[in-house]
């Protein structure tokens, strides 16, 4: 029987989260944790299979409504009936930890649906169908997740302006640790907004600092000055603390990384839970830091090199 499988990968934000909401730049990199989706013919109602939900497309839980809308819009666009399909999702990206799992699921579904029906898919179409799902899930998302997950390279991102690729750099050895606490991006973004309204000058100063750090990180990446990238990541973390989106456990994991010899460390994504990252000088050190973070109570941890498509 006919069957189509497509993949998508996760992302991490290297610098500029939250400031990006205020029009500042951010840098995100692909994180090769994968999700795959497979489309098959079946009879009757569309069946959706995943770790979080298996059942009819029409009965999808609230958190997956964006995805079911996206699927329906694609089928309408392709002039296909909303029936007679089985959609199976297999994902290694944890949900709700700021790793962009929802956008990655949508990307893989859009790709596999188009390929199942033998239709050509442009980047622009892919972006706008995924945006349907993301806007439903997150309200007004900046689009950073989608752009980073459509890219094989680190990206420089500005809201309403778009992206440029950051190439010609040395590989980065990145450790990612999950606090095990769900990231409350929406609350974190609202908290920053409240602080901004209470004290615009102070918050603007912090946002400007984050902007400068992000610019400096890009320069250091292009020069291959990884030590400097590391130091700047830690500065970025300190500003995220100042803006009120870190927590005790994230700070502890950042400290433990630095003690274990990391070049730098910071929370990544919305904060208030979710994940943190550390930069290592090589893959051996990345492994050591990753183990240390597990010993310090991280729920799970990965490490990878940006020039390879595997995660350890
Ligand atoms: O938690 P994540 O990885 O979706 O990142 C949120 C990033 C923010 O800048 C805080 C919000 C946004 O929409 O860009």
Short mmCIF file of C-alpha atoms and ligand atoms in Angstrom, two decimals, residues 11 13 17-18 20-21 98 141-142 144-145 185 189 269-270, ligand 1:
data_model
loop_
_atom_site.label_atom_id
_atom_site.label_comp_id
_atom_site.label_asym_id
_atom_site.label_seq_id
_atom_site.Cartn_x
_atom_site.Cartn_y
_atom_site.Cartn_z
CA UNK A 11 15.31 23.77 17.43
CA UNK A 13 17.30 29.37 20.70
CA UNK A 17 14.50 35.00 23.17
CA UNK A 18 11.95 37.44 24.62
CA UNK A 20 12.67 39.03 19.75
CA UNK A 21 9.07 39.77 20.77
CA UNK A 98 10.46 24.99 24.53
CA UNK A 141 3.93 33.33 17.69
CA UNK A 142 6.95 35.19 16.39
CA UNK A 144 11.06 31.83 15.12
CA UNK A 145 10.34 28.13 15.84
CA UNK A 185 6.19 30.53 27.52
CA UNK A 189 6.04 36.53 27.81
CA UNK A 269 13.25 29.43 24.96
CA UNK A 270 10.51 30.96 27.04
O1 LIG B 1 9.62 28.49 24.40
P1 LIG B 1 9.94 28.65 22.96
O2 LIG B 1 11.12 27.91 22.49
O3 LIG B 1 8.74 28.54 22.02
O4 LIG B 1 10.48 30.13 22.76
C1 LIG B 1 9.75 31.25 23.03
C2 LIG B 1 10.52 32.40 22.52
C3 LIG B 1 9.97 33.74 22.95
O5 LIG B 1 10.85 34.70 22.41
C4 LIG B 1 9.95 33.86 24.44
C5 LIG B 1 8.56 33.97 22.40
C6 LIG B 1 8.45 34.10 20.90
O6 LIG B 1 7.30 34.02 20.40
O7 LIG B 1 9.45 34.33 20.21
#
